[in-house]
PDB file of C-alpha atoms in Angstrom:
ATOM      1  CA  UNK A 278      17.218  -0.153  15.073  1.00 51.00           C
ATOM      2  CA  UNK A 279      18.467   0.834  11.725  1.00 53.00           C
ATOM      3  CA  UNK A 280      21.340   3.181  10.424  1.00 57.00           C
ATOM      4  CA  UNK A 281      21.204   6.611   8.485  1.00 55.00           C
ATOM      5  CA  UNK A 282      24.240   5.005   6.642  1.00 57.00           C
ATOM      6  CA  UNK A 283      28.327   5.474   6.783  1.00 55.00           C
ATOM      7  CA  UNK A 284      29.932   8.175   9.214  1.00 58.00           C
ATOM      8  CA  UNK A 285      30.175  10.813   6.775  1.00 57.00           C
ATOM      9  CA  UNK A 286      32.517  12.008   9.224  1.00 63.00           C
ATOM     10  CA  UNK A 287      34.380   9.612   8.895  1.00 62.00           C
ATOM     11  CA  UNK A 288      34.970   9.489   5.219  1.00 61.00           C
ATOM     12  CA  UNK A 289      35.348  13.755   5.812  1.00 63.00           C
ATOM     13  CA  UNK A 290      38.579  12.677   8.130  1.00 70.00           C
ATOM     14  CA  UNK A 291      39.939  10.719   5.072  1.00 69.00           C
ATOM     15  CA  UNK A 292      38.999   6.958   6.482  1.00 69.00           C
ATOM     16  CA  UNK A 293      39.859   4.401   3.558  1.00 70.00           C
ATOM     17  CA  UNK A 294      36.502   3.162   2.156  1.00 65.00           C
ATOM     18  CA  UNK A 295      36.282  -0.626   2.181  1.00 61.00           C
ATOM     19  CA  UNK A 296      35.780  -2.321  -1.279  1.00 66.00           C
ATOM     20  CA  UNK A 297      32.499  -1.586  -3.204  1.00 61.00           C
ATOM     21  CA  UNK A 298      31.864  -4.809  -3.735  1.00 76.00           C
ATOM     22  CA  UNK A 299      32.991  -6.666  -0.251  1.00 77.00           C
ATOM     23  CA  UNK A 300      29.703  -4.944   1.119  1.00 81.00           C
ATOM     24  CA  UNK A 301      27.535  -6.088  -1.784  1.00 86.00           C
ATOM     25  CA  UNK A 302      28.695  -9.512  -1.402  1.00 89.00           C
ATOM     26  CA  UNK A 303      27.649  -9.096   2.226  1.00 89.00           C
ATOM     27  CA  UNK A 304      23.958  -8.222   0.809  1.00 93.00           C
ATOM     28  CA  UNK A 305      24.031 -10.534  -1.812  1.00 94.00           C
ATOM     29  CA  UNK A 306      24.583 -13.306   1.074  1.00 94.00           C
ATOM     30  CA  UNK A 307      21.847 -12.179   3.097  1.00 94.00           C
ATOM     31  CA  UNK A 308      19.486 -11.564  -0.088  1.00 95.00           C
ATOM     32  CA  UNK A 309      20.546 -15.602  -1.083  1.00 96.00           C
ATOM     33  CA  UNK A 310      19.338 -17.333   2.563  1.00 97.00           C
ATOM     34  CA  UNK A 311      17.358 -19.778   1.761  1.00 96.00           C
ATOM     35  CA  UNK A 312      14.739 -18.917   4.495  1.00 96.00           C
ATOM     36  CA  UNK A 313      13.192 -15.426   4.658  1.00 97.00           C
ATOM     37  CA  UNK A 314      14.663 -12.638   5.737  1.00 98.00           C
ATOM     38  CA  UNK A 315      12.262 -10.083   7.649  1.00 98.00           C
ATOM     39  CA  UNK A 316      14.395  -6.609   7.957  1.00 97.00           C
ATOM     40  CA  UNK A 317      12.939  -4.139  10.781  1.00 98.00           C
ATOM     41  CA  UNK A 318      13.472  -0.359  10.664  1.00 97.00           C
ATOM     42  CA  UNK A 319      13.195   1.876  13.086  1.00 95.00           C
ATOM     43  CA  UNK A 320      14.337   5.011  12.883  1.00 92.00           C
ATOM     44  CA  UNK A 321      16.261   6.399   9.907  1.00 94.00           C
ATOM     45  CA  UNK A 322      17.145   4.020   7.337  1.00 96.00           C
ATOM     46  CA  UNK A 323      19.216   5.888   4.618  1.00 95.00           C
ATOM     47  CA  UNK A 324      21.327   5.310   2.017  1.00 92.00           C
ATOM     48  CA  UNK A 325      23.475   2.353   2.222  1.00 90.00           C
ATOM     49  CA  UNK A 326      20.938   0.849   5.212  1.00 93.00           C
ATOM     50  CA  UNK A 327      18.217   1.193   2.607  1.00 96.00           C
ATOM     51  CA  UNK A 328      19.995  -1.059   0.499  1.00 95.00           C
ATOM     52  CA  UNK A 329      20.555  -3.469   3.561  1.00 94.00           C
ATOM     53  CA  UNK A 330      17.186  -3.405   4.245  1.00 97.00           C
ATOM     54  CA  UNK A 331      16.103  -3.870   0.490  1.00 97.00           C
ATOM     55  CA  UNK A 332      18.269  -7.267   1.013  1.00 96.00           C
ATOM     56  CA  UNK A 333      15.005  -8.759   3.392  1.00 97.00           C
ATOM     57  CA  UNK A 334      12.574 -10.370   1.900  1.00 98.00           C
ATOM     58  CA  UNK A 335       9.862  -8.232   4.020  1.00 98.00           C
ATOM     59  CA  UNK A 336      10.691  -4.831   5.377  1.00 98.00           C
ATOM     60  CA  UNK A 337       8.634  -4.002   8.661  1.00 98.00           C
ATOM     61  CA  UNK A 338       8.649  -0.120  10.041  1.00 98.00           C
ATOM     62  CA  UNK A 339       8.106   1.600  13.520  1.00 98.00           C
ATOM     63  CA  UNK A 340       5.839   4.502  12.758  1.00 98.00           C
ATOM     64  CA  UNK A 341       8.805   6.766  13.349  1.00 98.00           C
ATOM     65  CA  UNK A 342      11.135   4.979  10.728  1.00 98.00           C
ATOM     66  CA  UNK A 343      12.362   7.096   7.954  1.00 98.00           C
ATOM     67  CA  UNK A 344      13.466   6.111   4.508  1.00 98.00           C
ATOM     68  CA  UNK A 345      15.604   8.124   1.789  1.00 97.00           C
ATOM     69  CA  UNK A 346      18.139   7.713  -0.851  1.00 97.00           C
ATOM     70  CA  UNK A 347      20.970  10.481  -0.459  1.00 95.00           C
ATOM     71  CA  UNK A 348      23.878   8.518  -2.762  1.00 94.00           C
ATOM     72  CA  UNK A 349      23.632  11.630  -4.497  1.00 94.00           C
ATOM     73  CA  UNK A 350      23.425  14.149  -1.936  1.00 93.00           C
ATOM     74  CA  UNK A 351      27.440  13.348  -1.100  1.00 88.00           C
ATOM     75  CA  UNK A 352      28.136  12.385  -5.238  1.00 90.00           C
ATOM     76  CA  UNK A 353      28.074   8.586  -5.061  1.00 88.00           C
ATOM     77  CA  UNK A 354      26.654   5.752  -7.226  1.00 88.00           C
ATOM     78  CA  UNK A 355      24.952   3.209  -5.723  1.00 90.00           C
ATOM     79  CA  UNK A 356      27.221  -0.070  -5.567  1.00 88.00           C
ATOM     80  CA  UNK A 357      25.473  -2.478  -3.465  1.00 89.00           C
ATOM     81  CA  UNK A 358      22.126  -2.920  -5.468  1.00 92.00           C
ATOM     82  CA  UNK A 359      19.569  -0.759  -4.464  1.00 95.00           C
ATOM     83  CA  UNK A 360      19.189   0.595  -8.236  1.00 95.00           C
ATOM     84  CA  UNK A 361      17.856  -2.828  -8.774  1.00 95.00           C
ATOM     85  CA  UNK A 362      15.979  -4.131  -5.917  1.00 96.00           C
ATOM     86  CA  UNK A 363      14.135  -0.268  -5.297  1.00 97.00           C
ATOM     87  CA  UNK A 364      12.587  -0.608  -8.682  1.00 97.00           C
ATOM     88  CA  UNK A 365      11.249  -4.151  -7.839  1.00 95.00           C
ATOM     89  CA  UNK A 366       9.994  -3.256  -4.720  1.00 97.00           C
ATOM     90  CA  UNK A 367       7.964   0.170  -5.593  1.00 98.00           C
ATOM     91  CA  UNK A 368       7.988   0.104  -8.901  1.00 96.00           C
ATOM     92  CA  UNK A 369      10.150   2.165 -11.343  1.00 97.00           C
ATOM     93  CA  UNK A 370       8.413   5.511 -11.111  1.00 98.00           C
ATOM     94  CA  UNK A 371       8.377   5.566  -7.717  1.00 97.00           C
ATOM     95  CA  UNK A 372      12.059   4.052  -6.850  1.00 98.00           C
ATOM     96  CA  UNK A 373      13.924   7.189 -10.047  1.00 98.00           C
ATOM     97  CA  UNK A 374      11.797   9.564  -7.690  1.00 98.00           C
ATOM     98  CA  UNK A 375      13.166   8.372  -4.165  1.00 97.00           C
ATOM     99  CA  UNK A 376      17.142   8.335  -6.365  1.00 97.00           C
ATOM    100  CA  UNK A 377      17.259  11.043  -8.001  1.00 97.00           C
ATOM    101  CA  UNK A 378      15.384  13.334  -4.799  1.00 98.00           C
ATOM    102  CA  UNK A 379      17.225  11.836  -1.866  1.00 97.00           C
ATOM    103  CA  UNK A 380      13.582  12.709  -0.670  1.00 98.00           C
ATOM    104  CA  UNK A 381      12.745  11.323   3.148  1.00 98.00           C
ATOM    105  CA  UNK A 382       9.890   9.344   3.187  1.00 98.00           C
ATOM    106  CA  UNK A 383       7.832   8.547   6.256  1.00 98.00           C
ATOM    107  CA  UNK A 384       6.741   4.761   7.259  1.00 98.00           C
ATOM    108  CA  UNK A 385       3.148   5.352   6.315  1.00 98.00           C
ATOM    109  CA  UNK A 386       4.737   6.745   3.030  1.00 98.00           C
ATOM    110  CA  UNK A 387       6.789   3.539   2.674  1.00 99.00           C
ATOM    111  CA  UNK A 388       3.327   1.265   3.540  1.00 99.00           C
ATOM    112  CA  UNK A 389       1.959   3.463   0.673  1.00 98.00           C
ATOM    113  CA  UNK A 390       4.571   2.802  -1.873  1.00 98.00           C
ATOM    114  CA  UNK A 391       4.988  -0.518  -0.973  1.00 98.00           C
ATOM    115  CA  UNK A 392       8.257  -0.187   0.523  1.00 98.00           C
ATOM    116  CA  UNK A 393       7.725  -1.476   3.961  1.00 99.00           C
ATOM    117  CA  UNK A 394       4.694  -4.644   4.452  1.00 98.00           C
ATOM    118  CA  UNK A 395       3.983  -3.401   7.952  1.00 98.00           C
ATOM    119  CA  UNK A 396       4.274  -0.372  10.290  1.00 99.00           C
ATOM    120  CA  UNK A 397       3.925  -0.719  13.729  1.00 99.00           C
ATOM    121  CA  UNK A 398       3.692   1.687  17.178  1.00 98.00           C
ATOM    122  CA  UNK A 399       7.010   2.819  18.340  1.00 97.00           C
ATOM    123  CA  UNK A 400       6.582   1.410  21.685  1.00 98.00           C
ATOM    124  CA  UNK A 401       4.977  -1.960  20.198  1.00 98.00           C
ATOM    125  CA  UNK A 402       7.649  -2.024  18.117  1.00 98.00           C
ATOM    126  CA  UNK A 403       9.531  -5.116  18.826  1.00 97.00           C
ATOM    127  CA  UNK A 404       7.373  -7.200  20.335  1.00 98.00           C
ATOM    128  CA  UNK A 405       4.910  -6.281  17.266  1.00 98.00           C
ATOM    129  CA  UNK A 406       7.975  -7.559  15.165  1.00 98.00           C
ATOM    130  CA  UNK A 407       8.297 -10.506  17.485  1.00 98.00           C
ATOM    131  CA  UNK A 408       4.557 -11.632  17.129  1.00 99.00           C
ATOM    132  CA  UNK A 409       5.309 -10.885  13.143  1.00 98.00           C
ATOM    133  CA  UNK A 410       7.955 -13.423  12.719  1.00 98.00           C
ATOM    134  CA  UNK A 411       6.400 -15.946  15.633  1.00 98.00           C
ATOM    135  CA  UNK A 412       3.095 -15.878  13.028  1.00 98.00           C
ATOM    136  CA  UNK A 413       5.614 -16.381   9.930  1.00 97.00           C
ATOM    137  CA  UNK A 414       7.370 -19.595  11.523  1.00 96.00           C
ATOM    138  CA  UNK A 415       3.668 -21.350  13.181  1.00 96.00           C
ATOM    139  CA  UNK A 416       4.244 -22.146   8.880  1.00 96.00           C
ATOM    140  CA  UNK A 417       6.316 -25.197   7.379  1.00 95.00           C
ATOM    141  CA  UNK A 418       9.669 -24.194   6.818  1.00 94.00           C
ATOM    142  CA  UNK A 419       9.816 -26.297   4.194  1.00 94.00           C
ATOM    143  CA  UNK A 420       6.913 -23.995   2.361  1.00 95.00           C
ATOM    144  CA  UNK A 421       8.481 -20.879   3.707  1.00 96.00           C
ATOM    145  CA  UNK A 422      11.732 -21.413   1.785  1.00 95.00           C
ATOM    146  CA  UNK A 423       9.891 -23.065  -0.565  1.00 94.00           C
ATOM    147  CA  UNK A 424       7.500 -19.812  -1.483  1.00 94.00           C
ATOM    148  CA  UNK A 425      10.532 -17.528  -1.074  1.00 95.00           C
ATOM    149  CA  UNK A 426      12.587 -20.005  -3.413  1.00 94.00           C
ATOM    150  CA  UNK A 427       9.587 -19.669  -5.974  1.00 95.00           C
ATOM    151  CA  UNK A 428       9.340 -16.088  -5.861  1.00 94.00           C
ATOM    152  CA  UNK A 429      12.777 -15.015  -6.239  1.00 93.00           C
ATOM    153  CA  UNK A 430      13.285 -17.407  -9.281  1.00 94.00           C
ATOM    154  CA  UNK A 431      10.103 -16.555 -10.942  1.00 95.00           C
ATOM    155  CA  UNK A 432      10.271 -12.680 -10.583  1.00 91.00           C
ATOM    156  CA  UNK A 433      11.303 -11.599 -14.148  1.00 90.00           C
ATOM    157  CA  UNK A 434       9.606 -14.545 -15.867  1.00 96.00           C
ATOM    158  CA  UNK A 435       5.991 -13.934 -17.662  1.00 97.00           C
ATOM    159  CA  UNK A 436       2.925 -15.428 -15.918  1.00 97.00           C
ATOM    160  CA  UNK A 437       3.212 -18.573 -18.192  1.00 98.00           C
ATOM    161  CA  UNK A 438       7.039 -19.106 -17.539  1.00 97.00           C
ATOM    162  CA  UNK A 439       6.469 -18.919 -14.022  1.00 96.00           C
ATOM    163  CA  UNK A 440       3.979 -21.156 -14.077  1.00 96.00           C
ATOM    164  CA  UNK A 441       5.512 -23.829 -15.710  1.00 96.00           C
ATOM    165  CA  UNK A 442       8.645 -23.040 -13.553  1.00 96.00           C
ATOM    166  CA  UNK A 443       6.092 -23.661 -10.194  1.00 94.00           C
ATOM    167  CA  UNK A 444       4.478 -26.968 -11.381  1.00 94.00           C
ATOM    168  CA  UNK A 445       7.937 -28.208 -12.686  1.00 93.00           C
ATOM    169  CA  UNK A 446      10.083 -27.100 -10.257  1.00 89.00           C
ATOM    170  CA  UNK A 447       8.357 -26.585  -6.984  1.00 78.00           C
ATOM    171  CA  UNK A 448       9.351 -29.029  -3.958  1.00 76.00           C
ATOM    172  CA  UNK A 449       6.102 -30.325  -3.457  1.00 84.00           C
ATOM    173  CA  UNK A 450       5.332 -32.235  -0.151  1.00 90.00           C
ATOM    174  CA  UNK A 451       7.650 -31.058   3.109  1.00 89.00           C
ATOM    175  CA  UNK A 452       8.921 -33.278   5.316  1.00 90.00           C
ATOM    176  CA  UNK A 453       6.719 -32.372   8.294  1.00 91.00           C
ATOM    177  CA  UNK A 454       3.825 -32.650   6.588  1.00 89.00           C
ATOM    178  CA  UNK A 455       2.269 -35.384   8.060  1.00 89.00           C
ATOM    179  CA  UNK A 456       3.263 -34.225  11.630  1.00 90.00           C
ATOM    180  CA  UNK A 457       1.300 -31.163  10.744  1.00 90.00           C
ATOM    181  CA  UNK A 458      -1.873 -32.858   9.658  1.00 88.00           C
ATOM    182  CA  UNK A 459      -1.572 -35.117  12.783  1.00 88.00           C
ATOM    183  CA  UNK A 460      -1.689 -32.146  15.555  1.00 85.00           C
ATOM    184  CA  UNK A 461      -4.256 -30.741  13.411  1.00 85.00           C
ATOM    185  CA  UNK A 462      -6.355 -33.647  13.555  1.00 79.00           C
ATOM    186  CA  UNK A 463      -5.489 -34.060  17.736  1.00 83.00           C
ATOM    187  CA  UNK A 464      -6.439 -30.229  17.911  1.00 79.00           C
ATOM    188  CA  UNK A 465      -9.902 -30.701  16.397  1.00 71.00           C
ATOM    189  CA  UNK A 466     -10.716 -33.910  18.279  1.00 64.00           C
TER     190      UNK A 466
END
């Protein structure tokens, strides 16, 4: 399940906001694991969930999931990153549109724009995310955190930077490699 954001009511009975940036830290945390993070929506995912979710590595929908930006629907700024990780994620044009709208986008919109990897059936919906994941760790965990390490360090570098940053500063050979090529081998035989 996912969130359509802070109680508004809340905030409309005069609760004390917590500190902008104890919430990004938060994010930041989650954003900084080492392994990747696979964030699953379903249902409404607005606002400051959007920027929770922007924190996974992979965002996977239920077909019902909903997406939007509304910071400016209730006169906020966006404090916890999302006016740096939408962008990334679908691209500049399409990231102003979703800010400065607060438009609701669907999941197949989201697959569309790039927003969300995957959308499954509602009532498939966790065990589709449960096969997802299962399919994700049959990998190396080594080359898991390994890819997500190169990615996120090579994302604002030009091809040739990151490049050079993959062939100097990739980790190479995992520790379970050889266990790996052994059941292969037993599986074939």
């Amino acid at each position: 399940c996912f969130s359509a954001g802070h109680d508004l009511s809340d905030i409309a009975t005069g609760e004390k906001l917590p500190r902008p940036n104890f919430q990004a830290k938060v994010i930041e945390g989650l954003a900084g694991l080492p392994q990747p993070v696979v964030t699953a929506v379903h249902s409404h995912c607005y606002t400051g969930a959007l920027e929770l979710a922007l924190a996974g590595d992979l965002i996977v929908a239920s077909e019902n999931a909903r997406f939007a930006d509304t910071h400016g629907k209730w006169a906020l700024q966006p404090v916890w990153g999302i006016s740096q990780r939408l962008p990334r994620k679908v691209g500049k044009s399409r990231a102003t549109e979703m800010m400065l709208t607060g438009r609701t986008y669907t999941a197949v919109e989201a697959l569309e724009m790039d927003l969300v990897c995957r959308v499954f059936p509602d009532e498939e919906f966790e065990s589709a995310v449960s096969q997802y994941c299962r399919e994700m760790l049959s990998n190396s965990w080594h080359s898991l955190r390994g890819y997500k390490m190169l990615i996120t360090e090579t994302d604002a570098m030009s091809l040739e930077e990151g490049l050079a940053y993959e062939i100097y500063n990739g980790v190479g050979v995992g520790p379970d490699m050889q266990e790996r090529i052994a059941d292969f081998g037993s599986k074939k035989s």
